[in-house]
Amino acid sequence: MYDSMTLIPLPDDVTFCEIDKKEIREFFKLPLDKKIIFWGTTQPESMRKGKLLFDECLDILWNKLDVEQRDSVIILNVGPSAGKFGIDSSFNTLYTGYIHTRAEMSLLYKLSDISVCTTIADAGPMMISESMCNETPVVAFDRSISCDLCVDGETGYLVKDLDIQRMSDSIEKLLFSSDLEMISQKSRQKYLSFHGRDKVLQKWKNLFDSILKDKNETQPV
């Protein structure tokens, strides 16, 4: 029978950066030993994007790290306006401004170690899919598409109940994980298994087949 709750994601149309992370970092003069956290939005002032939650999360993280670890972290801020990150913390921040093309965005995802999404209400956000497409694992609240893509310890971490303590713990665990390279590769694999065109087309076919079957079975003889 036709399932009215069938989930069919958008097909793969995200730009994948094939340039090596090391080469991109060298181009932007960013050391490989730095730990870069990607955070971006076109609406940083919107409450639903969770900037204030991210600030609180960073303060918790700051208090847990030692001096050397603190100095190794860079917040990559992508969006229309620069701003301070954290309330009491003082992590180094790199502001890019608004990025106009997906090709440019793919470079920023690829050079980052992890991506953090604090959005609490959104149809996507597509930044989760775009991050994973470019081998950047994601820590996110359990909202929207993150529930389909973020798998704890495999492609990032999924944080329930807007728990900023757990989000901070997850960021630390992922950022300093010895398995980060493998998790990064699994992130892209997860993206392709969810957004891959063959997968999406098959879902559409299954949906149409079930609708037609249901229609034929309910028609009077």
PDB file of C-alpha atoms in Angstrom:
ATOM      1  CA  MET A   1       0.000   0.000   0.000  1.00  0.00           C
ATOM      2  CA  TYR A   2       1.095   3.569  -0.723  1.00  0.00           C
ATOM      3  CA  ASP A   3       2.914   5.110   2.260  1.00  0.00           C
ATOM      4  CA  SER A   4       2.146   8.822   2.556  1.00  0.00           C
ATOM      5  CA  MET A   5       5.289   9.247   4.717  1.00  0.00           C
ATOM      6  CA  THR A   6       7.745   8.030   2.088  1.00  0.00           C
ATOM      7  CA  LEU A   7      11.026   9.914   2.378  1.00  0.00           C
ATOM      8  CA  ILE A   8      12.709  10.774  -0.915  1.00  0.00           C
ATOM      9  CA  PRO A   9      15.780  13.033  -0.640  1.00  0.00           C
ATOM     10  CA  LEU A  10      17.087  15.354  -3.308  1.00  0.00           C
ATOM     11  CA  PRO A  11      19.452  13.612  -5.736  1.00  0.00           C
ATOM     12  CA  ASP A  12      23.196  14.179  -5.647  1.00  0.00           C
ATOM     13  CA  ASP A  13      23.923  17.593  -7.158  1.00  0.00           C
ATOM     14  CA  VAL A  14      26.514  18.883  -4.673  1.00  0.00           C
ATOM     15  CA  THR A  15      29.950  19.930  -5.900  1.00  0.00           C
ATOM     16  CA  PHE A  16      32.621  17.521  -4.692  1.00  0.00           C
ATOM     17  CA  CYS A  17      36.105  18.949  -4.246  1.00  0.00           C
ATOM     18  CA  GLU A  18      38.633  16.453  -5.585  1.00  0.00           C
ATOM     19  CA  ILE A  19      41.633  18.472  -4.387  1.00  0.00           C
ATOM     20  CA  ASP A  20      43.516  16.997  -1.442  1.00  0.00           C
ATOM     21  CA  LYS A  21      42.994  18.644   1.969  1.00  0.00           C
ATOM     22  CA  LYS A  22      46.744  19.234   2.347  1.00  0.00           C
ATOM     23  CA  GLU A  23      46.925  21.065  -0.983  1.00  0.00           C
ATOM     24  CA  ILE A  24      43.953  23.292  -0.110  1.00  0.00           C
ATOM     25  CA  ARG A  25      45.407  24.136   3.296  1.00  0.00           C
ATOM     26  CA  GLU A  26      48.739  25.035   1.706  1.00  0.00           C
ATOM     27  CA  PHE A  27      46.964  27.289  -0.807  1.00  0.00           C
ATOM     28  CA  PHE A  28      45.135  29.160   1.977  1.00  0.00           C
ATOM     29  CA  LYS A  29      48.269  29.129   4.174  1.00  0.00           C
ATOM     30  CA  LEU A  30      46.549  27.106   6.899  1.00  0.00           C
ATOM     31  CA  PRO A  31      48.738  24.646   8.828  1.00  0.00           C
ATOM     32  CA  LEU A  32      47.773  20.965   8.698  1.00  0.00           C
ATOM     33  CA  ASP A  33      48.156  20.632  12.470  1.00  0.00           C
ATOM     34  CA  LYS A  34      45.282  23.078  13.124  1.00  0.00           C
ATOM     35  CA  LYS A  35      41.848  21.696  13.957  1.00  0.00           C
ATOM     36  CA  ILE A  36      39.292  23.541  11.826  1.00  0.00           C
ATOM     37  CA  ILE A  37      35.604  23.581  12.760  1.00  0.00           C
ATOM     38  CA  PHE A  38      33.268  24.681   9.965  1.00  0.00           C
ATOM     39  CA  TRP A  39      30.176  26.659  11.018  1.00  0.00           C
ATOM     40  CA  GLY A  40      28.140  28.629   8.498  1.00  0.00           C
ATOM     41  CA  THR A  41      24.765  30.118   7.706  1.00  0.00           C
ATOM     42  CA  THR A  42      23.260  32.859   5.571  1.00  0.00           C
ATOM     43  CA  GLN A  43      21.130  33.905   8.564  1.00  0.00           C
ATOM     44  CA  PRO A  44      23.362  34.063  11.661  1.00  0.00           C
ATOM     45  CA  GLU A  45      20.890  36.383  13.388  1.00  0.00           C
ATOM     46  CA  SER A  46      18.045  33.850  13.162  1.00  0.00           C
ATOM     47  CA  MET A  47      17.318  32.012  16.428  1.00  0.00           C
ATOM     48  CA  ARG A  48      16.581  28.801  14.533  1.00  0.00           C
ATOM     49  CA  LYS A  49      20.205  28.656  13.334  1.00  0.00           C
ATOM     50  CA  GLY A  50      21.376  28.173  16.914  1.00  0.00           C
ATOM     51  CA  LYS A  51      24.289  30.622  17.099  1.00  0.00           C
ATOM     52  CA  LEU A  52      23.689  31.220  20.817  1.00  0.00           C
ATOM     53  CA  LEU A  53      23.679  27.475  21.458  1.00  0.00           C
ATOM     54  CA  PHE A  54      26.962  27.181  19.555  1.00  0.00           C
ATOM     55  CA  ASP A  55      28.452  29.959  21.705  1.00  0.00           C
ATOM     56  CA  GLU A  56      27.504  28.121  24.898  1.00  0.00           C
ATOM     57  CA  CYS A  57      28.846  24.890  23.455  1.00  0.00           C
ATOM     58  CA  LEU A  58      32.191  26.509  22.626  1.00  0.00           C
ATOM     59  CA  ASP A  59      32.511  27.870  26.157  1.00  0.00           C
ATOM     60  CA  ILE A  60      32.098  24.360  27.551  1.00  0.00           C
ATOM     61  CA  LEU A  61      34.642  23.057  25.054  1.00  0.00           C
ATOM     62  CA  TRP A  62      37.099  25.851  25.916  1.00  0.00           C
ATOM     63  CA  ASN A  63      37.024  24.941  29.609  1.00  0.00           C
ATOM     64  CA  LYS A  64      37.719  21.270  28.851  1.00  0.00           C
ATOM     65  CA  LEU A  65      40.722  21.745  26.574  1.00  0.00           C
ATOM     66  CA  ASP A  66      44.285  22.432  27.615  1.00  0.00           C
ATOM     67  CA  VAL A  67      46.181  25.472  26.348  1.00  0.00           C
ATOM     68  CA  GLU A  68      47.786  23.630  23.427  1.00  0.00           C
ATOM     69  CA  GLN A  69      44.460  22.192  22.276  1.00  0.00           C
ATOM     70  CA  ARG A  70      42.738  25.561  22.527  1.00  0.00           C
ATOM     71  CA  ASP A  71      45.415  27.133  20.371  1.00  0.00           C
ATOM     72  CA  SER A  72      45.054  24.402  17.740  1.00  0.00           C
ATOM     73  CA  VAL A  73      41.338  25.093  17.121  1.00  0.00           C
ATOM     74  CA  ILE A  74      40.092  27.471  14.420  1.00  0.00           C
ATOM     75  CA  ILE A  75      36.409  28.316  13.880  1.00  0.00           C
ATOM     76  CA  LEU A  76      35.793  28.752  10.143  1.00  0.00           C
ATOM     77  CA  ASN A  77      32.882  31.197   9.953  1.00  0.00           C
ATOM     78  CA  VAL A  78      31.114  31.211   6.583  1.00  0.00           C
ATOM     79  CA  GLY A  79      28.300  33.716   6.071  1.00  0.00           C
ATOM     80  CA  PRO A  80      27.289  37.311   5.423  1.00  0.00           C
ATOM     81  CA  SER A  81      28.673  38.830   8.632  1.00  0.00           C
ATOM     82  CA  ALA A  82      31.591  38.340  10.986  1.00  0.00           C
ATOM     83  CA  GLY A  83      30.972  37.800  14.669  1.00  0.00           C
ATOM     84  CA  LYS A  84      32.535  36.622  17.885  1.00  0.00           C
ATOM     85  CA  PHE A  85      32.145  32.935  18.700  1.00  0.00           C
ATOM     86  CA  GLY A  86      31.694  31.888  22.287  1.00  0.00           C
ATOM     87  CA  ILE A  87      30.721  34.083  25.219  1.00  0.00           C
ATOM     88  CA  ASP A  88      33.788  33.657  27.420  1.00  0.00           C
ATOM     89  CA  SER A  89      35.950  31.523  25.117  1.00  0.00           C
ATOM     90  CA  SER A  90      38.495  32.956  22.691  1.00  0.00           C
ATOM     91  CA  PHE A  91      39.012  30.435  19.924  1.00  0.00           C
ATOM     92  CA  ASN A  92      40.788  31.689  16.824  1.00  0.00           C
ATOM     93  CA  THR A  93      38.250  32.568  14.117  1.00  0.00           C
ATOM     94  CA  LEU A  94      38.625  32.753  10.360  1.00  0.00           C
ATOM     95  CA  TYR A  95      35.852  34.690   8.633  1.00  0.00           C
ATOM     96  CA  THR A  96      35.348  34.129   4.898  1.00  0.00           C
ATOM     97  CA  GLY A  97      32.363  36.334   4.120  1.00  0.00           C
ATOM     98  CA  TYR A  98      29.478  35.193   1.929  1.00  0.00           C
ATOM     99  CA  ILE A  99      30.475  32.469  -0.547  1.00  0.00           C
ATOM    100  CA  HIS A 100      28.754  32.709  -3.924  1.00  0.00           C
ATOM    101  CA  THR A 101      29.459  29.352  -5.602  1.00  0.00           C
ATOM    102  CA  ARG A 102      29.243  25.702  -4.641  1.00  0.00           C
ATOM    103  CA  ALA A 103      32.733  25.117  -6.018  1.00  0.00           C
ATOM    104  CA  GLU A 104      34.153  27.653  -3.553  1.00  0.00           C
ATOM    105  CA  MET A 105      32.092  26.181  -0.734  1.00  0.00           C
ATOM    106  CA  SER A 106      33.389  22.701  -1.489  1.00  0.00           C
ATOM    107  CA  LEU A 107      36.949  23.933  -0.901  1.00  0.00           C
ATOM    108  CA  LEU A 108      35.985  25.230   2.540  1.00  0.00           C
ATOM    109  CA  TYR A 109      34.242  22.005   3.516  1.00  0.00           C
ATOM    110  CA  LYS A 110      37.213  19.955   2.333  1.00  0.00           C
ATOM    111  CA  LEU A 111      39.831  21.961   4.227  1.00  0.00           C
ATOM    112  CA  SER A 112      37.833  21.656   7.469  1.00  0.00           C
ATOM    113  CA  ASP A 113      38.230  18.779   9.912  1.00  0.00           C
ATOM    114  CA  ILE A 114      34.614  18.713  11.074  1.00  0.00           C
ATOM    115  CA  SER A 115      31.394  20.645  10.536  1.00  0.00           C
ATOM    116  CA  VAL A 116      29.029  21.696  13.328  1.00  0.00           C
ATOM    117  CA  CYS A 117      25.362  22.362  12.614  1.00  0.00           C
ATOM    118  CA  THR A 118      23.348  23.985  15.404  1.00  0.00           C
ATOM    119  CA  THR A 119      20.205  24.538  13.324  1.00  0.00           C
ATOM    120  CA  ILE A 120      17.087  23.643  15.287  1.00  0.00           C
ATOM    121  CA  ALA A 121      14.465  24.089  12.530  1.00  0.00           C
ATOM    122  CA  ASP A 122      15.057  23.668   8.806  1.00  0.00           C
ATOM    123  CA  ALA A 123      13.975  21.600   5.824  1.00  0.00           C
ATOM    124  CA  GLY A 124      17.636  20.634   5.374  1.00  0.00           C
ATOM    125  CA  PRO A 125      19.959  22.144   6.118  1.00  0.00           C
ATOM    126  CA  MET A 126      21.855  21.376   2.925  1.00  0.00           C
ATOM    127  CA  MET A 127      25.129  22.265   4.641  1.00  0.00           C
ATOM    128  CA  ILE A 128      25.011  18.878   6.361  1.00  0.00           C
ATOM    129  CA  SER A 129      24.771  17.061   3.030  1.00  0.00           C
ATOM    130  CA  GLU A 130      27.357  19.354   1.439  1.00  0.00           C
ATOM    131  CA  SER A 131      29.785  18.782   4.295  1.00  0.00           C
ATOM    132  CA  MET A 132      29.507  15.018   4.123  1.00  0.00           C
ATOM    133  CA  CYS A 133      29.762  15.025   0.349  1.00  0.00           C
ATOM    134  CA  ASN A 134      33.164  16.660   0.808  1.00  0.00           C
ATOM    135  CA  GLU A 135      34.377  14.185   3.449  1.00  0.00           C
ATOM    136  CA  THR A 136      33.668  16.462   6.407  1.00  0.00           C
ATOM    137  CA  PRO A 137      31.877  14.662   9.265  1.00  0.00           C
ATOM    138  CA  VAL A 138      29.130  16.555  11.091  1.00  0.00           C
ATOM    139  CA  VAL A 139      28.036  17.116  14.682  1.00  0.00           C
ATOM    140  CA  ALA A 140      24.402  18.226  14.676  1.00  0.00           C
ATOM    141  CA  PHE A 141      21.225  18.358  16.718  1.00  0.00           C
ATOM    142  CA  ASP A 142      18.674  15.656  15.916  1.00  0.00           C
ATOM    143  CA  ARG A 143      16.681  17.780  13.518  1.00  0.00           C
ATOM    144  CA  SER A 144      15.608  17.194   9.900  1.00  0.00           C
ATOM    145  CA  ILE A 145      18.183  15.638   7.581  1.00  0.00           C
ATOM    146  CA  SER A 146      20.814  15.158  10.292  1.00  0.00           C
ATOM    147  CA  CYS A 147      18.765  12.206  11.578  1.00  0.00           C
ATOM    148  CA  ASP A 148      19.334  10.451   8.244  1.00  0.00           C
ATOM    149  CA  LEU A 149      23.020  11.230   7.826  1.00  0.00           C
ATOM    150  CA  CYS A 150      24.720  11.642  11.222  1.00  0.00           C
ATOM    151  CA  VAL A 151      25.668   8.288  12.754  1.00  0.00           C
ATOM    152  CA  ASP A 152      27.504   8.412  16.065  1.00  0.00           C
ATOM    153  CA  GLY A 153      31.164   7.557  15.680  1.00  0.00           C
ATOM    154  CA  GLU A 154      30.789   6.754  11.973  1.00  0.00           C
ATOM    155  CA  THR A 155      29.854   9.961  10.132  1.00  0.00           C
ATOM    156  CA  GLY A 156      29.821  12.381  13.062  1.00  0.00           C
ATOM    157  CA  TYR A 157      27.489  12.652  16.048  1.00  0.00           C
ATOM    158  CA  LEU A 158      23.768  13.226  16.486  1.00  0.00           C
ATOM    159  CA  VAL A 159      22.895  15.244  19.584  1.00  0.00           C
ATOM    160  CA  LYS A 160      19.440  14.813  21.130  1.00  0.00           C
ATOM    161  CA  ASP A 161      17.354  17.296  23.113  1.00  0.00           C
ATOM    162  CA  LEU A 162      19.513  20.336  22.222  1.00  0.00           C
ATOM    163  CA  ASP A 163      22.001  19.086  24.806  1.00  0.00           C
ATOM    164  CA  ILE A 164      24.931  21.517  24.506  1.00  0.00           C
ATOM    165  CA  GLN A 165      27.029  19.535  26.981  1.00  0.00           C
ATOM    166  CA  ARG A 166      26.723  16.461  24.791  1.00  0.00           C
ATOM    167  CA  MET A 167      27.357  18.517  21.676  1.00  0.00           C
ATOM    168  CA  SER A 168      30.543  19.887  23.220  1.00  0.00           C
ATOM    169  CA  ASP A 169      31.641  16.369  24.186  1.00  0.00           C
ATOM    170  CA  SER A 170      30.887  15.154  20.650  1.00  0.00           C
ATOM    171  CA  ILE A 171      32.872  17.970  19.031  1.00  0.00           C
ATOM    172  CA  GLU A 172      35.878  17.201  21.237  1.00  0.00           C
ATOM    173  CA  LYS A 173      35.632  13.469  20.601  1.00  0.00           C
ATOM    174  CA  LEU A 174      35.360  13.878  16.831  1.00  0.00           C
ATOM    175  CA  LEU A 175      37.864  16.707  16.432  1.00  0.00           C
ATOM    176  CA  PHE A 176      40.639  14.865  18.253  1.00  0.00           C
ATOM    177  CA  SER A 177      39.721  11.352  17.127  1.00  0.00           C
ATOM    178  CA  SER A 178      42.518   9.114  15.856  1.00  0.00           C
ATOM    179  CA  ASP A 179      39.955   7.696  13.402  1.00  0.00           C
ATOM    180  CA  LEU A 180      38.978  11.062  11.920  1.00  0.00           C
ATOM    181  CA  GLU A 181      40.299  10.253   8.442  1.00  0.00           C
ATOM    182  CA  MET A 182      38.273   7.035   8.282  1.00  0.00           C
ATOM    183  CA  ILE A 183      35.170   8.819   9.637  1.00  0.00           C
ATOM    184  CA  SER A 184      35.635  11.498   6.961  1.00  0.00           C
ATOM    185  CA  GLN A 185      35.618   8.867   4.219  1.00  0.00           C
ATOM    186  CA  LYS A 186      32.545   7.194   5.698  1.00  0.00           C
ATOM    187  CA  SER A 187      30.787  10.560   5.685  1.00  0.00           C
ATOM    188  CA  ARG A 188      31.019  10.784   1.908  1.00  0.00           C
ATOM    189  CA  GLN A 189      29.908   7.165   1.557  1.00  0.00           C
ATOM    190  CA  LYS A 190      26.869   7.902   3.713  1.00  0.00           C
ATOM    191  CA  TYR A 191      26.063  10.966   1.613  1.00  0.00           C
ATOM    192  CA  LEU A 192      26.188   8.936  -1.606  1.00  0.00           C
ATOM    193  CA  SER A 193      24.085   6.109  -0.155  1.00  0.00           C
ATOM    194  CA  PHE A 194      21.400   8.651   0.780  1.00  0.00           C
ATOM    195  CA  HIS A 195      21.557  11.203  -2.071  1.00  0.00           C
ATOM    196  CA  GLY A 196      22.915   9.000  -4.869  1.00  0.00           C
ATOM    197  CA  ARG A 197      20.845   9.390  -8.046  1.00  0.00           C
ATOM    198  CA  ASP A 198      20.327   5.649  -8.505  1.00  0.00           C
ATOM    199  CA  LYS A 199      19.077   5.380  -4.918  1.00  0.00           C
ATOM    200  CA  VAL A 200      16.737   8.359  -5.315  1.00  0.00           C
ATOM    201  CA  LEU A 201      15.360   7.181  -8.677  1.00  0.00           C
ATOM    202  CA  GLN A 202      14.653   3.761  -7.197  1.00  0.00           C
ATOM    203  CA  LYS A 203      12.715   5.397  -4.347  1.00  0.00           C
ATOM    204  CA  TRP A 204      10.606   7.329  -6.865  1.00  0.00           C
ATOM    205  CA  LYS A 205       9.970   4.144  -8.849  1.00  0.00           C
ATOM    206  CA  ASN A 206       8.931   2.267  -5.709  1.00  0.00           C
ATOM    207  CA  LEU A 207       6.607   5.112  -4.747  1.00  0.00           C
ATOM    208  CA  PHE A 208       4.902   5.253  -8.165  1.00  0.00           C
ATOM    209  CA  ASP A 209       4.602   1.462  -8.261  1.00  0.00           C
ATOM    210  CA  SER A 210       2.930   1.401  -4.836  1.00  0.00           C
ATOM    211  CA  ILE A 211       0.528   4.220  -5.817  1.00  0.00           C
ATOM    212  CA  LEU A 212      -0.481   2.433  -9.027  1.00  0.00           C
ATOM    213  CA  LYS A 213      -0.877  -0.872  -7.207  1.00  0.00           C
ATOM    214  CA  ASP A 214      -3.009   0.740  -4.540  1.00  0.00           C
ATOM    215  CA  LYS A 215      -5.158   2.421  -7.211  1.00  0.00           C
ATOM    216  CA  ASN A 216      -5.676  -0.806  -9.152  1.00  0.00           C
ATOM    217  CA  GLU A 217      -6.624  -2.715  -6.022  1.00  0.00           C
ATOM    218  CA  THR A 218      -9.273  -0.142  -5.024  1.00  0.00           C
ATOM    219  CA  GLN A 219     -10.941   0.140  -8.431  1.00  0.00           C
ATOM    220  CA  PRO A 220     -14.332  -1.599  -8.713  1.00  0.00           C
ATOM    221  CA  VAL A 221     -14.356  -4.774 -10.773  1.00  0.00           C
TER     222      VAL A 221
END
